[in-house]
CSV table of C-alpha atoms and ligand atoms in Angstrom, one decimal:
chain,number,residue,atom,x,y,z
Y,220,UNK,CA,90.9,100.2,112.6
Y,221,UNK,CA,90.4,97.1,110.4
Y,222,UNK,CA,87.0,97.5,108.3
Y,223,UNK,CA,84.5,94.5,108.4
Y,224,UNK,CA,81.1,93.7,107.3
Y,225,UNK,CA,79.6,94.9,110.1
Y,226,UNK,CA,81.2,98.1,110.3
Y,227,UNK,CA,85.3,99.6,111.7
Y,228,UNK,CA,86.8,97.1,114.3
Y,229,UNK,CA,89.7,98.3,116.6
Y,230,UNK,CA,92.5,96.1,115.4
Y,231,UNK,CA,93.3,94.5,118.5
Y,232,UNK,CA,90.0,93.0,118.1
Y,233,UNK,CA,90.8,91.1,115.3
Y,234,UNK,CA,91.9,87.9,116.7
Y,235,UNK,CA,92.1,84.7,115.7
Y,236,UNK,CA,91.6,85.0,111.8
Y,237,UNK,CA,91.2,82.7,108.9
Y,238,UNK,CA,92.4,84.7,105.9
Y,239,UNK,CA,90.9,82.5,103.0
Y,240,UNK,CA,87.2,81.2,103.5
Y,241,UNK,CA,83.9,81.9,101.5
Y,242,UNK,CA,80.7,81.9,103.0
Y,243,UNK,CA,79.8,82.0,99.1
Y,244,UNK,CA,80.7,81.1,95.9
Y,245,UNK,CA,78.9,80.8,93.2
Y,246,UNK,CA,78.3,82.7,89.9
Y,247,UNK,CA,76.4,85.9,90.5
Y,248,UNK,CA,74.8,86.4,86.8
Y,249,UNK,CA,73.2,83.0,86.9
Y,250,UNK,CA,72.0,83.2,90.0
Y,251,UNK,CA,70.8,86.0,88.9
Y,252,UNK,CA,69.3,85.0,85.8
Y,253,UNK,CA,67.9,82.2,87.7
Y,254,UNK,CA,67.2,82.3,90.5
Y,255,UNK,CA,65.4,78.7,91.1
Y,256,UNK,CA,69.2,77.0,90.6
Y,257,UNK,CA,70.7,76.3,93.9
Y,258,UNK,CA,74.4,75.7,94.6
Y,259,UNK,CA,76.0,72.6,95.5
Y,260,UNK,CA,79.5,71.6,97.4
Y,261,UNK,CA,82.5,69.8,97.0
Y,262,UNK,CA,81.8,68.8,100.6
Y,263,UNK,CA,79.5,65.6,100.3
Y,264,UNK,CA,77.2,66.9,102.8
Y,265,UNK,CA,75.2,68.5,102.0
Y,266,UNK,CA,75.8,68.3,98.2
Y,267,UNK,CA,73.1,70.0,96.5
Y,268,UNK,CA,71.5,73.3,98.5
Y,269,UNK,CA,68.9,75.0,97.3
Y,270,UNK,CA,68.8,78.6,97.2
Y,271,UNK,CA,67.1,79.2,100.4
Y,272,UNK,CA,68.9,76.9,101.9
Y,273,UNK,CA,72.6,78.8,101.3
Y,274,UNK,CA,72.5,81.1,103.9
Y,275,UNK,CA,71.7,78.4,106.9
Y,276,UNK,CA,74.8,76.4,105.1
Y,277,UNK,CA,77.0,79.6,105.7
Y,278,UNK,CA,75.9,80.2,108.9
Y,279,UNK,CA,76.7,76.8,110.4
Y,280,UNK,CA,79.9,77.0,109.2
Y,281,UNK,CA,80.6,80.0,110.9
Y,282,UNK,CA,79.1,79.2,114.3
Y,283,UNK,CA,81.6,76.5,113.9
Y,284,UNK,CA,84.4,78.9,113.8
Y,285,UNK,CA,82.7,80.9,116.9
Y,286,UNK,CA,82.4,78.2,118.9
Y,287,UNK,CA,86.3,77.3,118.4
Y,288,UNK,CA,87.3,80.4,119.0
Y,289,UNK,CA,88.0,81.9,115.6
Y,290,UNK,CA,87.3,85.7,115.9
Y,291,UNK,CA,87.4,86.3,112.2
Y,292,UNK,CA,88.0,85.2,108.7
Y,293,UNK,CA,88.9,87.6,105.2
Y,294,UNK,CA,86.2,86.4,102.9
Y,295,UNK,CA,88.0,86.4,99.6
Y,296,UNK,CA,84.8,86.1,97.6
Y,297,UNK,CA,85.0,89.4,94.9
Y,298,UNK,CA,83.3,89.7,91.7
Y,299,UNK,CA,82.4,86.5,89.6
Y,300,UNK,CA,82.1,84.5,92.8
Y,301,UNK,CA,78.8,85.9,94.3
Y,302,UNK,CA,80.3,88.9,96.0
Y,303,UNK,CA,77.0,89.5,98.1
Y,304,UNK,CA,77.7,91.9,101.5
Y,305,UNK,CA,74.3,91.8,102.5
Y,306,UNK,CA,74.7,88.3,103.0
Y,307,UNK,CA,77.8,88.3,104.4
Y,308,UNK,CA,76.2,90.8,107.1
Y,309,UNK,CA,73.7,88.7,108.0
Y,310,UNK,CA,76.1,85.8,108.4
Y,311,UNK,CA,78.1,87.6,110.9
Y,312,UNK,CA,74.8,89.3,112.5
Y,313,UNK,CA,73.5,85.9,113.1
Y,314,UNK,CA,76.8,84.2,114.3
Y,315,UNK,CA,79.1,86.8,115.5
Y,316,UNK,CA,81.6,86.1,113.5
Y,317,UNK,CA,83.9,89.3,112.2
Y,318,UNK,CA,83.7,89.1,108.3
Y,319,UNK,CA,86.1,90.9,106.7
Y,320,UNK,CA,85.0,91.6,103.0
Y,321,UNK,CA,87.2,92.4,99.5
Y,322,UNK,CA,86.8,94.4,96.4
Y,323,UNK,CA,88.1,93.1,93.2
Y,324,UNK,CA,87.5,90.3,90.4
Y,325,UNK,CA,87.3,86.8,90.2
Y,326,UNK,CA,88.9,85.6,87.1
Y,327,UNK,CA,91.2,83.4,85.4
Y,328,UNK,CA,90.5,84.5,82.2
Y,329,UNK,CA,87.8,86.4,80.7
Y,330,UNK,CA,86.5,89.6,81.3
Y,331,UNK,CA,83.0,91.2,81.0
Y,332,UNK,CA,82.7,93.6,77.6
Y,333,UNK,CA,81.5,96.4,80.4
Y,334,UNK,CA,85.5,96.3,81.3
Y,335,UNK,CA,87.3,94.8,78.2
Y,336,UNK,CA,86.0,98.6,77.2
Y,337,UNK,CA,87.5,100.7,80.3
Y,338,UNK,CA,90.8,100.5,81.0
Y,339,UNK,CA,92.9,99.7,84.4
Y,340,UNK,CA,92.2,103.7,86.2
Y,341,UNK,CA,88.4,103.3,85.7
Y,342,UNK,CA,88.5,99.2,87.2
Y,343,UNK,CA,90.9,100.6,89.9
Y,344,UNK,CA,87.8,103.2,90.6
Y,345,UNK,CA,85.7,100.9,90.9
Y,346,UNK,CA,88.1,99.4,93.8
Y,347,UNK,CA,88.6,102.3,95.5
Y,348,UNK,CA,85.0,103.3,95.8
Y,349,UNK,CA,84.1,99.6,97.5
Y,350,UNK,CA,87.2,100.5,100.1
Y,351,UNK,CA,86.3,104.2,100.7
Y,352,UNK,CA,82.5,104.5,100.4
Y,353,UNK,CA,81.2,101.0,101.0
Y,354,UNK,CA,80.4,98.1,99.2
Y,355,UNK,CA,76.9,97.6,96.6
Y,356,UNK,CA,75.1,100.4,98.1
Y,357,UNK,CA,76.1,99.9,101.9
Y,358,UNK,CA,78.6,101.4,104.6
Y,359,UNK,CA,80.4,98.1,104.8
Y,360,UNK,CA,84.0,98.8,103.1
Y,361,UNK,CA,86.3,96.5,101.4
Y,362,UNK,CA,89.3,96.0,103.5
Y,363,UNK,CA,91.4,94.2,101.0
Y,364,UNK,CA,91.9,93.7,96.9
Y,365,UNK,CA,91.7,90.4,95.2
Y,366,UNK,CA,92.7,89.3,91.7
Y,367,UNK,CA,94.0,86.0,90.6
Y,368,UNK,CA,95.7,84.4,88.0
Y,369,UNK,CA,95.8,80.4,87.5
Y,370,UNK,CA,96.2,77.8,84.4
Y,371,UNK,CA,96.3,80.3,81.5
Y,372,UNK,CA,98.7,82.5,83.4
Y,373,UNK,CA,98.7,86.3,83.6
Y,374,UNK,CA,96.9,87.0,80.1
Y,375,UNK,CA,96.3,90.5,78.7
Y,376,UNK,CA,92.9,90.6,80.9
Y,377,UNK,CA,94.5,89.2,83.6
Y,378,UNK,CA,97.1,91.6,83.7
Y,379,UNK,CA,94.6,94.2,83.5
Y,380,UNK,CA,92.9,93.5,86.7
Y,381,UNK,CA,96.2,92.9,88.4
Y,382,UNK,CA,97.2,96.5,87.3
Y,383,UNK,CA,93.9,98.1,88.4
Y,384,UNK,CA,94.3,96.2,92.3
Y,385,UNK,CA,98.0,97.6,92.4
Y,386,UNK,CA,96.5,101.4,91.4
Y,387,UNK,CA,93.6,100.7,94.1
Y,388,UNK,CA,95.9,99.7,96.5
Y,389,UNK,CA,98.8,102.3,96.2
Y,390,UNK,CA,95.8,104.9,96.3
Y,391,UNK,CA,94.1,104.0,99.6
Y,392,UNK,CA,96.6,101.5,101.3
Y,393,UNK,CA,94.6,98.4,100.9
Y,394,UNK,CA,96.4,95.3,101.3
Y,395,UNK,CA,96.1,92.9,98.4
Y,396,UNK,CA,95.8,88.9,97.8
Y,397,UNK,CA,96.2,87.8,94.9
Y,398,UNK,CA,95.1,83.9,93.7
Y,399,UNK,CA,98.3,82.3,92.6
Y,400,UNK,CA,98.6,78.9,90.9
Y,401,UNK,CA,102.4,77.4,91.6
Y,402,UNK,CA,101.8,74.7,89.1
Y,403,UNK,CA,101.7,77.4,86.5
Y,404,UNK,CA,104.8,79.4,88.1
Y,405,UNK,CA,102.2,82.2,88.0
Y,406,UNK,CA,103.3,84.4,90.9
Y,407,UNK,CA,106.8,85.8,89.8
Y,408,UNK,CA,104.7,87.9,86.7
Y,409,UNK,CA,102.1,88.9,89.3
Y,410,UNK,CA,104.9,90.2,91.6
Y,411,UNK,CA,106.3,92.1,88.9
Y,412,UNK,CA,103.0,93.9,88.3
Y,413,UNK,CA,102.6,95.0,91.8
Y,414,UNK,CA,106.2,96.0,91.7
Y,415,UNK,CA,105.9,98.1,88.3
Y,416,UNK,CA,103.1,100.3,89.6
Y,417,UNK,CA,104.9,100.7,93.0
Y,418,UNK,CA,103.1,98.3,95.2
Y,419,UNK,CA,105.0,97.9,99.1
Y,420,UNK,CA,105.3,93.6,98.4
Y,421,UNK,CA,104.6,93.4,101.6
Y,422,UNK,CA,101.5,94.5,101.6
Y,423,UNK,CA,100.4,91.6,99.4
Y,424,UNK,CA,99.6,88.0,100.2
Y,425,UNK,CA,100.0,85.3,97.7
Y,426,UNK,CA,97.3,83.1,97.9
Y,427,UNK,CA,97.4,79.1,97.4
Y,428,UNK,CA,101.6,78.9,97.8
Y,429,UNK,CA,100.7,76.1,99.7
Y,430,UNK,CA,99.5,74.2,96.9
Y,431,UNK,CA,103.6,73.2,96.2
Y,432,UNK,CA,105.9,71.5,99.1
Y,433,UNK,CA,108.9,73.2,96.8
Y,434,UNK,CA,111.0,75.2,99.0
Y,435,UNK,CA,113.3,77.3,96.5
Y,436,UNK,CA,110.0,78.6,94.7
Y,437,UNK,CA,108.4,79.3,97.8
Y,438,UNK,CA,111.6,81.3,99.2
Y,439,UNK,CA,111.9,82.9,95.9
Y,440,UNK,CA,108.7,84.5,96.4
Y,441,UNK,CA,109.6,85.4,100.1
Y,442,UNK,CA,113.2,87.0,98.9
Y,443,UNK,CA,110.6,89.7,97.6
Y,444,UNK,CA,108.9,90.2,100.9
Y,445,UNK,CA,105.2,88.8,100.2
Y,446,UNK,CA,103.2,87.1,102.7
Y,447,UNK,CA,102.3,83.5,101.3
Y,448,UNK,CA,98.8,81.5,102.2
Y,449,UNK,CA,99.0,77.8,103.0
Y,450,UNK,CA,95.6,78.4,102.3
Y,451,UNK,CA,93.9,74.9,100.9
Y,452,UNK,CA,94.0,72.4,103.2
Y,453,UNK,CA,91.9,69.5,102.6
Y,454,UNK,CA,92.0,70.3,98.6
Y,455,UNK,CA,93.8,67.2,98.1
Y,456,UNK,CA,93.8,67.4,94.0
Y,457,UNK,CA,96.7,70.7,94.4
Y,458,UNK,CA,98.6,68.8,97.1
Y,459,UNK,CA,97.9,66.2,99.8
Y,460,UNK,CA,97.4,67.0,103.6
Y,461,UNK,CA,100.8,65.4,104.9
Y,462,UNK,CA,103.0,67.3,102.6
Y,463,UNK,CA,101.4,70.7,103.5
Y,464,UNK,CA,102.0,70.3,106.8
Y,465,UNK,CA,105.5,69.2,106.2
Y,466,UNK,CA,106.0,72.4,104.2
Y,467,UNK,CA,104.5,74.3,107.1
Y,468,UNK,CA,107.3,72.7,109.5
Y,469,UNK,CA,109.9,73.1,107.4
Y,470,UNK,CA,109.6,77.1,106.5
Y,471,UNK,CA,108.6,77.6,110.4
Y,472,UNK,CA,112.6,76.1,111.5
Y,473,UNK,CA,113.4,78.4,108.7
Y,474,UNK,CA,112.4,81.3,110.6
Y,475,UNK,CA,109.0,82.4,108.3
Y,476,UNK,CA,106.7,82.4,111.1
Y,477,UNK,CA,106.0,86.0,110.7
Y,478,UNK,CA,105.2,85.4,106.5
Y,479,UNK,CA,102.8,82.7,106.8
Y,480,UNK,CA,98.8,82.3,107.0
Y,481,UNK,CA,96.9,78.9,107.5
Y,482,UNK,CA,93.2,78.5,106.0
Y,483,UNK,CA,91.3,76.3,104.2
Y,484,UNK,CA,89.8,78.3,101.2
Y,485,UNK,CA,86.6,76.6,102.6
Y,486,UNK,CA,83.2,77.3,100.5
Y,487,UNK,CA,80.6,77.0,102.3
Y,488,UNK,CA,78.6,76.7,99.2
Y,489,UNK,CA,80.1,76.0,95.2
Y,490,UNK,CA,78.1,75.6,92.0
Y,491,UNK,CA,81.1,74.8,90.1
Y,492,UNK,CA,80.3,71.2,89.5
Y,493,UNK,CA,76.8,69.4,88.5
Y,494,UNK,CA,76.3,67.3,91.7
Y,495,UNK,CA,77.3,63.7,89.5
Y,496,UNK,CA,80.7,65.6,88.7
Y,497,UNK,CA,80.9,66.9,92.8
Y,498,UNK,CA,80.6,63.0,93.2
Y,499,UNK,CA,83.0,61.8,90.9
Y,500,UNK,CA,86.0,64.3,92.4
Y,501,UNK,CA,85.1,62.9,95.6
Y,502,UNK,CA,85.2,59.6,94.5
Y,503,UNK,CA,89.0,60.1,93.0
Y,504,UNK,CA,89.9,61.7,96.1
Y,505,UNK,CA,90.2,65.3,94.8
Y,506,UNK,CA,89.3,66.5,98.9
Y,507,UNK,CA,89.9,65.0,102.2
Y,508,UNK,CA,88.5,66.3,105.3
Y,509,UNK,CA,87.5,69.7,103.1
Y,510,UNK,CA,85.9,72.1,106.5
Y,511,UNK,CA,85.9,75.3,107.7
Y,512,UNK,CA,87.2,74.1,110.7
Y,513,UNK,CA,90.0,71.5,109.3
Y,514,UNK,CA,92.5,74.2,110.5
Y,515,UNK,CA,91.4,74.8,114.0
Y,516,UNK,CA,90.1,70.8,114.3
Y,517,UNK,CA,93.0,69.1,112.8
Y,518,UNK,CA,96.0,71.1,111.0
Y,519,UNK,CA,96.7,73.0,114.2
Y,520,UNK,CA,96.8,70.1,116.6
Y,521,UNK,CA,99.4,67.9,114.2
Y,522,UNK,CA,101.8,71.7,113.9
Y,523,UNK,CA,101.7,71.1,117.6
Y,524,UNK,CA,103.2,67.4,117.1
Y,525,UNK,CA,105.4,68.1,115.0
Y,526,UNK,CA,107.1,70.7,116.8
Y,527,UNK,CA,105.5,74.4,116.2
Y,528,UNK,CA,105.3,76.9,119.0
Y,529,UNK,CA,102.7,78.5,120.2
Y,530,UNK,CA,104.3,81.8,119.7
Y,531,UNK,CA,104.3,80.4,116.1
Y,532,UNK,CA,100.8,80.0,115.8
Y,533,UNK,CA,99.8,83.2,117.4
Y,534,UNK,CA,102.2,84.9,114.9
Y,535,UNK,CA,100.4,83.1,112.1
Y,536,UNK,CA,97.0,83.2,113.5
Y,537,UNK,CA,96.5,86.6,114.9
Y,538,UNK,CA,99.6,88.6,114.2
Y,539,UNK,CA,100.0,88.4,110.2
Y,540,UNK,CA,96.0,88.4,109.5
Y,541,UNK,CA,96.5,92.0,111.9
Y,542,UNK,CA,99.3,93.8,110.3
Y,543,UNK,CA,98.7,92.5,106.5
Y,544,UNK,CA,94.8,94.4,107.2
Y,545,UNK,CA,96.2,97.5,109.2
Y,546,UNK,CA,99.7,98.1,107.2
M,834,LIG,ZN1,89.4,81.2,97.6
């Protein structure tokens, strides 16, 4: 049984699943403070949406995945990025669409004082209550960890959280992804945290690989037996479209069918940039193409030219999303 928002799936009824999108993301303690700020979107359209108007955005863009045959997606969105399970619910009441929901924290860097005061056992609590008893008051359990590490590389706090996933995740099975950032070679130290408090590496999927086309980094990491993301496709500023899918082609005649997930680390929503600043990335050509459904629309058609199987893209699609959740 794989646990999603809307209660315990059977497995087999996973399907088709994008591992990395968010019907969410913003910051949860401004929206909480205010509550008149809406979000806005890398996307150009729409590029401001105001609070009322975030969960139509969301649902569009998974009645978009529905009607292309998408099953399911992981929605990485944890702590610090609007974790909100209510609303995830009603997304997948409304739509259909199987939302499979995380515990853990969003952060590159700092950490609340309510946790720079507890250490990792009492954060990896807090984990394994979300995955056992249900998530923010609800039966809806977490079926996977997330932590991430990214520019200023795994820092004490950083390390912290990573520590308190392994623990949750060697306690109750939970599979774990973990935000990587290749640019800043942060993945080796990660694995080494999971392997030091006795994570299974393949149990743990590291996020954004995809943002580098180099191949002895990439097999590095899948020497130690992780499952990678090519997860951000359409986020031109980490690496253009083309090579992505050339990376793609290249580690599939390499036989790492079985290791590989395709998404688009979509947000359906993002207040991480004042709508002039969302215009300006645009402009310089930081996204291309940026949509929940880039993968289904346009990255799986061009695999298909360029020579993948469609026993690869079943592995990849419905296999690897099925046995990283079910262990
Ligand atoms: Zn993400």
């Amino acid at each position: 049984m794989i646990e999603t928002v809307t209660g315990p799936i059977d497995a087999a009824e996973l399907g088709t699943t994008l591992v990395h999108e968010h019907l969410l993301a913003w910051d949860e303690a401004v929206h909480l403070q205010w509550p008149h700020l809406g979000t806005g979107a890398l996307d150009p359209t729409p590029a401001d949406v105001p609070p009322d108007g975030v969960f139509d955005v969301a649902a569009g863009c998974a009645e978009g995945l529905v009607d292309r045959g998408v099953r399911s997606i992981c929605d990485p969105t944890a702590m610090l990025l609007g974790r909100d399970v209510a609303f995830m619910r009603r997304v997948s009441e409304r739509t259909g669409l199987q939302v499979v929901a995380c515990t853990g924290i969003y952060t590159y860097d700092h950490l609340p004082m309510f946790f720079q005061s507890r250490d990792e056992d009492f954060m990896a609590d807090c984990f394994v209550h979300d995955i056992e008893a249900g998530i923010q008051g609800t039966d809806a359990k977490a079926a996977f960890i997330k932590c991430a590490a990214d520019e200023p590389g795994v820092i004490p706090t950083i390390e912290k959280v990573h520590r308190a996933a392994a623990r949750a995740s060697v306690r109750t099975g939970a599979p774990i992804m973990a935000h990587s950032r290749p640019a800043s070679d942060t993945a080796p130290r990660q694995l080494d945290i999971f392997e030091e408090e006795g994570v299974d590496l393949e149990r743990v999927q590291v996020a954004h690989t995809g943002d580098t086309d180099d191949l002895d980094y990439i097999e590095r990491l899948l020497q130690r037996g992780v499952l990678i993301g090519m997860d951000r496709y359409g986020l031109e500023l980490y690496l253009p479209y083309e090579r992505r899918n050339a990376t793609v082609i290249a580690l599939l005649e390499r036989g790492y069918a079985d290791r590989m997930f395709l998404s688009a680390d979509y947000c359906a929503t993002l207040d991480w940039f004042p709508r002039e600043v969302a215009e300006q990335l645009i402009a310089a050509g930081a996204e291309k193409d940026w949509s929940m459904n880039l993968v289904p629309d346009k990255v799986i058609p061009e695999l298909r030219d360029l020579g993948m199987t469609d026993d690869q893209l079943e592995t990849m699609m419905v296999d690897n999303p099925r046995r990283w959740l079910e262990g």
